[in-house]
Amino acid sequence: MVEAEAADAVVKDVVVIGGGQAGLAAGFYLARAGADFEILDASEGPGGAWPHTWPSLRLFSPADYSSLPGRRMHRTDGGNPDADHVVEYLRGYEEYYGLPVRRGTGVTRVDRGDTEGFVVHAADGRRWRARVVISATGTWSRPFVPRYPGVGEFRGEQIHSAGYRGPEPFDGRRVVVVVGGANSGAQIAADLAAVLDPGRGELTWCTTGPPRYLPDDVDGRELFRVASASVRSGAGRGVAALGDIVVVPPVRAARDAGLLVATPMFDRFHPDGVEWEDGRREPVDAVIWCTGFRPALGHLRGLGVPRVGGRVVTDGPAIPGAPGLFLLGYGDWCGAASATLIGVGQWAKAAVNAAVGR
């Protein structure tokens, strides 16, 4: 059945699924190796997840330490690069290396071929046959929101950080609850705290524990160094031992001004707000869930890849027992710092070297 469906498929040695930073890094090494490959990307434009982030978002590191392999990100004035700067860098990177990215091509599933290789199915019915598949779809399309008692009765607004576009829509709200004690929660809370008029609105930042700020002088350069050293030593915790929140300038300013005050997580919703364990209630107009993402791997569900606790078992970007299939850029579990601009290159190189037999 699979072979009959794939009779009219485009044949490539390697198909990369996802044209964001991880997919482009893989493309760089595939092009350098002279591989016959194509990058399939669901978006209509370049930049992966970066065009969809909030305006005030900044990288953890200066441009010099936020580059993909082969081409430096150009420097910025006024601090670390914002999302627009990253999008333009990725656009230029793709164009500079002439990477074969096919836009508007969402992949729905990947099947095994006859004796080896894969058949890649796109939403529009097109198919590709490839000996190797590198999945680099990231996490942005799978925001995670936990279930809390009473949430179905809550009449206020709820959005995930993936849908946050700035503080203006929340001005004048009675209480805006930001849920999450990691970077997105701290950055969005700082973004809101800087503009909300205390006389017209109020911010509550809910976390499951006290905020764990990294030292103020730690940025993405140090995080990458620690993550890499952790892998080499087998120490395990790596970056997590330092803390959860990088103190970028807006977060530092809000924290030092006393505007970032963490509140313990509430226990349930009621129609007009939230309630804590001690019975205290707060009226709430809006909740912003800064609760992270899950890997977008639905297209691989038919391959039966090994999983433990719901997570695919990996050895770096390789999947034991699944020859020719690689995961790139989803997080530390498939390569330390692989979800960062500076960190994904080493894992892209490893995946490509294994794919082309180097």
GROMACS .gro file of C-alpha atoms in nm:
model
  358
    1MET     CA    1   0.000   0.000   0.000
    2VAL     CA    2   0.274   0.245   0.097
    3GLU     CA    3   0.471   0.169  -0.219
    4ALA     CA    4   0.165   0.216  -0.440
    5GLU     CA    5   0.095   0.554  -0.282
    6ALA     CA    6   0.459   0.659  -0.322
    7ALA     CA    7   0.490   0.569  -0.690
    8ASP     CA    8   0.460   0.934  -0.797
    9ALA     CA    9   0.662   1.071  -0.505
   10VAL     CA   10   0.955   1.309  -0.533
   11VAL     CA   11   1.272   1.114  -0.458
   12LYS     CA   12   1.538   1.270  -0.234
   13ASP     CA   13   1.819   1.119  -0.034
   14VAL     CA   14   1.727   1.334   0.270
   15VAL     CA   15   1.408   1.518   0.363
   16VAL     CA   16   1.420   1.773   0.645
   17ILE     CA   17   1.082   1.849   0.802
   18GLY     CA   18   1.077   2.203   0.936
   19GLY     CA   19   1.247   2.516   0.803
   20GLY     CA   20   1.321   2.702   1.126
   21GLN     CA   21   1.663   2.739   1.284
   22ALA     CA   22   1.718   2.363   1.332
   23GLY     CA   23   1.611   2.277   0.978
   24LEU     CA   24   1.836   2.546   0.831
   25ALA     CA   25   2.134   2.425   1.036
   26ALA     CA   26   2.075   2.076   0.899
   27GLY     CA   27   2.049   2.224   0.550
   28PHE     CA   28   2.385   2.396   0.589
   29TYR     CA   29   2.564   2.069   0.662
   30LEU     CA   30   2.367   1.873   0.401
   31ALA     CA   31   2.460   2.127   0.134
   32ARG     CA   32   2.823   2.118   0.241
   33ALA     CA   33   2.816   1.738   0.213
   34GLY     CA   34   2.672   1.756  -0.139
   35ALA     CA   35   2.356   1.567  -0.035
   36ASP     CA   36   2.040   1.555  -0.247
   37PHE     CA   37   1.786   1.700  -0.004
   38GLU     CA   38   1.484   1.923   0.042
   39ILE     CA   39   1.349   2.112   0.343
   40LEU     CA   40   0.969   2.105   0.385
   41ASP     CA   41   0.822   2.385   0.593
   42ALA     CA   42   0.458   2.445   0.685
   43SER     CA   43   0.498   2.824   0.712
   44GLU     CA   44   0.455   3.060   0.421
   45GLY     CA   45   0.757   3.268   0.524
   46PRO     CA   46   1.099   3.220   0.686
   47GLY     CA   47   1.190   3.233   1.053
   48GLY     CA   48   1.028   2.927   1.207
   49ALA     CA   49   0.855   3.026   1.532
   50TRP     CA   50   1.022   3.366   1.558
   51PRO     CA   51   0.763   3.567   1.357
   52HIS     CA   52   0.497   3.460   1.608
   53THR     CA   53   0.659   3.578   1.932
   54TRP     CA   54   0.573   3.891   2.130
   55PRO     CA   55   0.739   4.221   2.034
   56SER     CA   56   0.945   4.270   2.351
   57LEU     CA   57   1.105   3.924   2.341
   58ARG     CA   58   1.485   3.935   2.334
   59LEU     CA   59   1.749   3.667   2.290
   60PHE     CA   60   1.949   3.568   2.595
   61SER     CA   61   2.278   3.649   2.419
   62PRO     CA   62   2.429   3.917   2.194
   63ALA     CA   63   2.421   3.857   1.819
   64ASP     CA   64   2.780   3.732   1.815
   65TYR     CA   65   2.673   3.439   2.032
   66SER     CA   66   2.342   3.363   1.859
   67SER     CA   67   2.453   3.239   1.520
   68LEU     CA   68   2.392   2.928   1.315
   69PRO     CA   69   2.692   2.746   1.165
   70GLY     CA   70   2.879   2.923   0.890
   71ARG     CA   71   2.732   3.272   0.905
   72ARG     CA   72   2.738   3.521   1.192
   73MET     CA   73   2.429   3.709   1.295
   74HIS     CA   74   2.486   4.081   1.236
   75ARG     CA   75   2.508   4.295   1.546
   76THR     CA   76   2.233   4.514   1.682
   77ASP     CA   77   2.220   4.849   1.855
   78GLY     CA   78   2.062   4.868   2.198
   79GLY     CA   79   2.109   4.523   2.344
   80ASN     CA   80   2.037   4.166   2.247
   81PRO     CA   81   1.850   4.096   1.923
   82ASP     CA   82   1.471   4.096   1.911
   83ALA     CA   83   1.253   3.852   1.718
   84ASP     CA   84   1.240   4.066   1.401
   85HIS     CA   85   1.617   4.069   1.391
   86VAL     CA   86   1.627   3.691   1.419
   87VAL     CA   87   1.372   3.649   1.140
   88GLU     CA   88   1.577   3.866   0.906
   89TYR     CA   89   1.890   3.674   0.997
   90LEU     CA   90   1.723   3.341   0.920
   91ARG     CA   91   1.583   3.478   0.594
   92GLY     CA   92   1.929   3.594   0.489
   93TYR     CA   93   2.087   3.266   0.601
   94GLU     CA   94   1.850   3.064   0.386
   95GLU     CA   95   1.908   3.289   0.086
   96TYR     CA   96   2.285   3.311   0.128
   97TYR     CA   97   2.330   2.935   0.118
   98GLY     CA   98   2.055   2.881  -0.138
   99LEU     CA   99   1.887   2.621   0.080
  100PRO     CA  100   1.604   2.431  -0.093
  101VAL     CA  101   1.311   2.520   0.134
  102ARG     CA  102   0.963   2.436   0.008
  103ARG     CA  103   0.720   2.668   0.187
  104GLY     CA  104   0.356   2.604   0.270
  105THR     CA  105   0.419   2.231   0.291
  106GLY     CA  106   0.289   2.088   0.615
  107VAL     CA  107   0.381   1.725   0.670
  108THR     CA  108   0.099   1.508   0.805
  109ARG     CA  109   0.271   1.173   0.839
  110VAL     CA  110   0.584   0.972   0.770
  111ASP     CA  111   0.565   0.602   0.679
  112ARG     CA  112   0.830   0.338   0.635
  113GLY     CA  113   0.909   0.246   0.274
  114ASP     CA  114   0.951  -0.108   0.142
  115THR     CA  115   1.294  -0.228   0.258
  116GLU     CA  116   1.447   0.097   0.374
  117GLY     CA  117   1.375   0.466   0.383
  118PHE     CA  118   1.057   0.664   0.430
  119VAL     CA  119   0.754   0.806   0.253
  120VAL     CA  120   0.675   1.163   0.362
  121HIS     CA  121   0.314   1.281   0.313
  122ALA     CA  122   0.219   1.650   0.288
  123ALA     CA  123  -0.124   1.794   0.368
  124ASP     CA  124  -0.183   1.883   0.001
  125GLY     CA  125  -0.134   1.522  -0.111
  126ARG     CA  126   0.225   1.551  -0.234
  127ARG     CA  127   0.472   1.283  -0.127
  128TRP     CA  128   0.847   1.242  -0.097
  129ARG     CA  129   1.057   0.927  -0.075
  130ALA     CA  130   1.379   0.957   0.122
  131ARG     CA  131   1.643   0.731   0.270
  132VAL     CA  132   1.679   0.971   0.566
  133VAL     CA  133   1.431   1.197   0.746
  134ILE     CA  134   1.544   1.472   0.983
  135SER     CA  135   1.249   1.600   1.184
  136ALA     CA  136   1.300   1.960   1.297
  137THR     CA  137   0.944   2.082   1.359
  138GLY     CA  138   1.014   2.228   1.702
  139THR     CA  139   0.750   2.285   1.969
  140TRP     CA  140   0.577   2.616   1.896
  141SER     CA  141   0.274   2.455   1.730
  142ARG     CA  142   0.202   2.249   2.044
  143PRO     CA  143   0.148   2.488   2.337
  144PHE     CA  144   0.076   2.310   2.664
  145VAL     CA  145  -0.199   2.423   2.901
  146PRO     CA  146  -0.262   2.219   3.219
  147ARG     CA  147  -0.613   2.130   3.327
  148TYR     CA  148  -0.731   2.294   3.649
  149PRO     CA  149  -1.055   2.231   3.838
  150GLY     CA  150  -1.333   2.465   3.735
  151VAL     CA  151  -1.158   2.592   3.422
  152GLY     CA  152  -1.461   2.514   3.207
  153GLU     CA  153  -1.674   2.753   3.416
  154PHE     CA  154  -1.428   3.043   3.399
  155ARG     CA  155  -1.576   3.334   3.200
  156GLY     CA  156  -1.257   3.532   3.158
  157GLU     CA  157  -1.006   3.526   2.873
  158GLN     CA  158  -0.734   3.261   2.851
  159ILE     CA  159  -0.438   3.263   2.616
  160HIS     CA  160  -0.108   3.080   2.599
  161SER     CA  161   0.220   3.268   2.574
  162ALA     CA  162   0.229   3.155   2.210
  163GLY     CA  163  -0.062   3.392   2.148
  164TYR     CA  164   0.067   3.686   2.353
  165ARG     CA  165   0.134   3.992   2.137
  166GLY     CA  166   0.207   4.259   2.394
  167PRO     CA  167   0.054   4.424   2.702
  168GLU     CA  168  -0.186   4.671   2.539
  169PRO     CA  169  -0.495   4.443   2.528
  170PHE     CA  170  -0.464   4.385   2.903
  171ASP     CA  171  -0.452   4.746   3.019
  172GLY     CA  172  -0.740   4.819   3.252
  173ARG     CA  173  -0.813   4.457   3.339
  174ARG     CA  174  -0.895   4.393   3.705
  175VAL     CA  175  -0.627   4.127   3.743
  176VAL     CA  176  -0.408   3.963   3.484
  177VAL     CA  177  -0.273   3.630   3.605
  178VAL     CA  178   0.049   3.513   3.444
  179VAL     CA  179   0.108   3.145   3.517
  180GLY     CA  180   0.463   3.011   3.495
  181GLY     CA  181   0.793   3.055   3.674
  182ALA     CA  182   1.036   3.015   3.385
  183ASN     CA  183   1.159   3.261   3.122
  184SER     CA  184   0.838   3.328   2.933
  185GLY     CA  185   0.644   3.382   3.255
  186ALA     CA  186   0.902   3.623   3.394
  187GLN     CA  187   0.941   3.813   3.066
  188ILE     CA  188   0.568   3.851   3.004
  189ALA     CA  189   0.506   3.949   3.366
  190ALA     CA  190   0.780   4.212   3.334
  191ASP     CA  191   0.632   4.329   3.004
  192LEU     CA  192   0.290   4.378   3.164
  193ALA     CA  193   0.422   4.528   3.488
  194ALA     CA  194   0.602   4.801   3.296
  195VAL     CA  195   0.283   4.938   3.139
  196LEU     CA  196  -0.018   4.844   3.352
  197ASP     CA  197  -0.165   5.140   3.535
  198PRO     CA  198  -0.205   5.031   3.902
  199GLY     CA  199  -0.520   5.239   3.919
  200ARG     CA  200  -0.681   5.058   3.627
  201GLY     CA  201  -0.535   4.709   3.631
  202GLU     CA  202  -0.341   4.466   3.842
  203LEU     CA  203  -0.094   4.189   3.772
  204THR     CA  204  -0.061   3.861   3.960
  205TRP     CA  205   0.231   3.633   3.874
  206CYS     CA  206   0.156   3.277   3.984
  207THR     CA  207   0.436   3.023   4.014
  208THR     CA  208   0.458   2.673   4.160
  209GLY     CA  209   0.760   2.774   4.368
  210PRO     CA  210   0.983   3.073   4.438
  211PRO     CA  211   1.137   3.219   4.119
  212ARG     CA  212   1.485   3.078   4.052
  213TYR     CA  213   1.678   3.363   3.890
  214LEU     CA  214   2.012   3.290   3.734
  215PRO     CA  215   2.295   3.521   3.840
  216ASP     CA  216   2.257   3.856   3.669
  217ASP     CA  217   2.577   3.814   3.469
  218VAL     CA  218   2.473   3.480   3.317
  219ASP     CA  219   2.346   3.494   2.959
  220GLY     CA  220   2.313   3.252   2.672
  221ARG     CA  221   2.691   3.219   2.631
  222GLU     CA  222   2.727   3.079   2.980
  223LEU     CA  223   2.417   2.861   2.945
  224PHE     CA  224   2.559   2.703   2.631
  225ARG     CA  225   2.894   2.645   2.799
  226VAL     CA  226   2.732   2.482   3.103
  227ALA     CA  227   2.502   2.266   2.892
  228SER     CA  228   2.792   2.144   2.678
  229ALA     CA  229   3.010   2.073   2.981
  230SER     CA  230   2.724   1.880   3.142
  231VAL     CA  231   2.699   1.652   2.840
  232ARG     CA  232   3.073   1.590   2.835
  233SER     CA  233   3.087   1.511   3.206
  234GLY     CA  234   2.760   1.322   3.233
  235ALA     CA  235   2.666   1.545   3.528
  236GLY     CA  236   2.301   1.547   3.432
  237ARG     CA  237   2.139   1.867   3.567
  238GLY     CA  238   2.351   2.114   3.372
  239VAL     CA  239   2.174   2.447   3.320
  240ALA     CA  240   1.891   2.354   3.556
  241ALA     CA  241   2.134   2.372   3.848
  242LEU     CA  242   2.189   2.743   3.781
  243GLY     CA  243   1.824   2.849   3.784
  244ASP     CA  244   1.521   2.887   3.560
  245ILE     CA  245   1.510   3.255   3.464
  246VAL     CA  246   1.769   3.444   3.263
  247VAL     CA  247   1.777   3.800   3.396
  248VAL     CA  248   1.747   3.991   3.070
  249PRO     CA  249   1.733   4.371   3.115
  250PRO     CA  250   1.349   4.409   3.127
  251VAL     CA  251   1.322   4.131   3.385
  252ARG     CA  252   1.602   4.283   3.592
  253ALA     CA  253   1.436   4.626   3.583
  254ALA     CA  254   1.096   4.492   3.688
  255ARG     CA  255   1.245   4.271   3.959
  256ASP     CA  256   1.461   4.547   4.104
  257ALA     CA  257   1.164   4.786   4.104
  258GLY     CA  258   0.964   4.537   4.309
  259LEU     CA  259   0.717   4.472   4.030
  260LEU     CA  260   0.787   4.098   3.997
  261VAL     CA  261   0.637   3.947   4.308
  262ALA     CA  262   0.556   3.578   4.276
  263THR     CA  263   0.232   3.439   4.422
  264PRO     CA  264   0.176   3.068   4.492
  265MET     CA  265  -0.024   2.888   4.228
  266PHE     CA  266  -0.402   2.895   4.273
  267ASP     CA  267  -0.593   2.568   4.316
  268ARG     CA  268  -0.902   2.610   4.103
  269PHE     CA  269  -1.110   2.844   3.889
  270HIS     CA  270  -1.452   2.983   3.961
  271PRO     CA  271  -1.666   3.162   3.700
  272ASP     CA  272  -1.524   3.507   3.776
  273GLY     CA  273  -1.171   3.429   3.884
  274VAL     CA  274  -0.945   3.195   4.078
  275GLU     CA  275  -0.931   3.046   4.425
  276TRP     CA  276  -0.642   2.941   4.649
  277GLU     CA  277  -0.625   2.649   4.893
  278ASP     CA  278  -0.702   2.873   5.191
  279GLY     CA  279  -1.030   2.985   5.031
  280ARG     CA  280  -0.906   3.324   4.917
  281ARG     CA  281  -1.066   3.430   4.589
  282GLU     CA  282  -0.954   3.686   4.335
  283PRO     CA  283  -1.161   3.826   4.047
  284VAL     CA  284  -0.972   3.770   3.723
  285ASP     CA  285  -1.032   3.905   3.374
  286ALA     CA  286  -0.751   3.723   3.195
  287VAL     CA  287  -0.508   3.436   3.240
  288ILE     CA  288  -0.188   3.400   3.037
  289TRP     CA  289  -0.051   3.047   3.047
  290CYS     CA  290   0.330   3.049   3.028
  291THR     CA  291   0.342   2.674   3.072
  292GLY     CA  292   0.564   2.566   2.787
  293PHE     CA  293   0.528   2.348   2.481
  294ARG     CA  294   0.543   1.989   2.373
  295PRO     CA  295   0.740   1.849   2.075
  296ALA     CA  296   0.542   1.861   1.751
  297LEU     CA  297   0.593   1.497   1.651
  298GLY     CA  298   0.246   1.389   1.544
  299HIS     CA  299   0.372   1.320   1.192
  300LEU     CA  300   0.589   1.036   1.331
  301ARG     CA  301   0.317   0.854   1.526
  302GLY     CA  302   0.285   0.574   1.268
  303LEU     CA  303   0.653   0.476   1.290
  304GLY     CA  304   0.632   0.321   1.635
  305VAL     CA  305   0.946   0.492   1.761
  306PRO     CA  306   1.050   0.392   2.115
  307ARG     CA  307   0.916   0.611   2.394
  308VAL     CA  308   0.956   0.626   2.770
  309GLY     CA  309   0.701   0.829   2.964
  310GLY     CA  310   0.566   0.968   2.638
  311ARG     CA  311   0.904   1.102   2.523
  312VAL     CA  312   1.091   0.957   2.227
  313VAL     CA  313   1.407   0.774   2.328
  314THR     CA  314   1.708   0.941   2.168
  315ASP     CA  315   2.084   0.924   2.161
  316GLY     CA  316   2.163   1.282   2.067
  317PRO     CA  317   1.962   1.341   1.748
  318ALA     CA  318   1.953   0.969   1.659
  319ILE     CA  319   1.673   0.733   1.760
  320PRO     CA  320   1.796   0.386   1.860
  321GLY     CA  321   1.611   0.123   1.660
  322ALA     CA  322   1.496   0.372   1.396
  323PRO     CA  323   1.778   0.390   1.139
  324GLY     CA  324   1.766   0.692   0.913
  325LEU     CA  325   1.541   0.896   1.143
  326PHE     CA  326   1.674   1.193   1.342
  327LEU     CA  327   1.521   1.452   1.577
  328LEU     CA  328   1.680   1.794   1.578
  329GLY     CA  329   1.623   2.101   1.792
  330TYR     CA  330   1.349   1.990   2.033
  331GLY     CA  331   1.542   2.033   2.356
  332ASP     CA  332   1.819   1.894   2.572
  333TRP     CA  333   1.679   1.541   2.551
  334CYS     CA  334   1.788   1.523   2.186
  335GLY     CA  335   2.107   1.727   2.228
  336ALA     CA  336   2.220   1.978   2.491
  337ALA     CA  337   2.115   2.333   2.394
  338SER     CA  338   1.977   2.198   2.064
  339ALA     CA  339   1.674   2.426   2.085
  340THR     CA  340   1.897   2.736   2.071
  341LEU     CA  341   2.051   2.918   1.778
  342ILE     CA  342   2.406   2.874   1.900
  343GLY     CA  343   2.356   2.519   2.024
  344VAL     CA  344   2.179   2.345   1.737
  345GLY     CA  345   2.477   2.348   1.500
  346GLN     CA  346   2.678   2.073   1.668
  347TRP     CA  347   2.375   1.841   1.667
  348ALA     CA  348   2.286   1.925   1.307
  349LYS     CA  349   2.641   1.830   1.211
  350ALA     CA  350   2.615   1.503   1.406
  351ALA     CA  351   2.285   1.413   1.241
  352VAL     CA  352   2.411   1.491   0.891
  353ASN     CA  353   2.738   1.306   0.944
  354ALA     CA  354   2.542   0.998   1.051
  355ALA     CA  355   2.296   1.042   0.765
  356VAL     CA  356   2.555   1.063   0.490
  357GLY     CA  357   2.791   0.808   0.644
  358ARG     CA  358   3.076   1.035   0.744
   0.00000   0.00000   0.00000
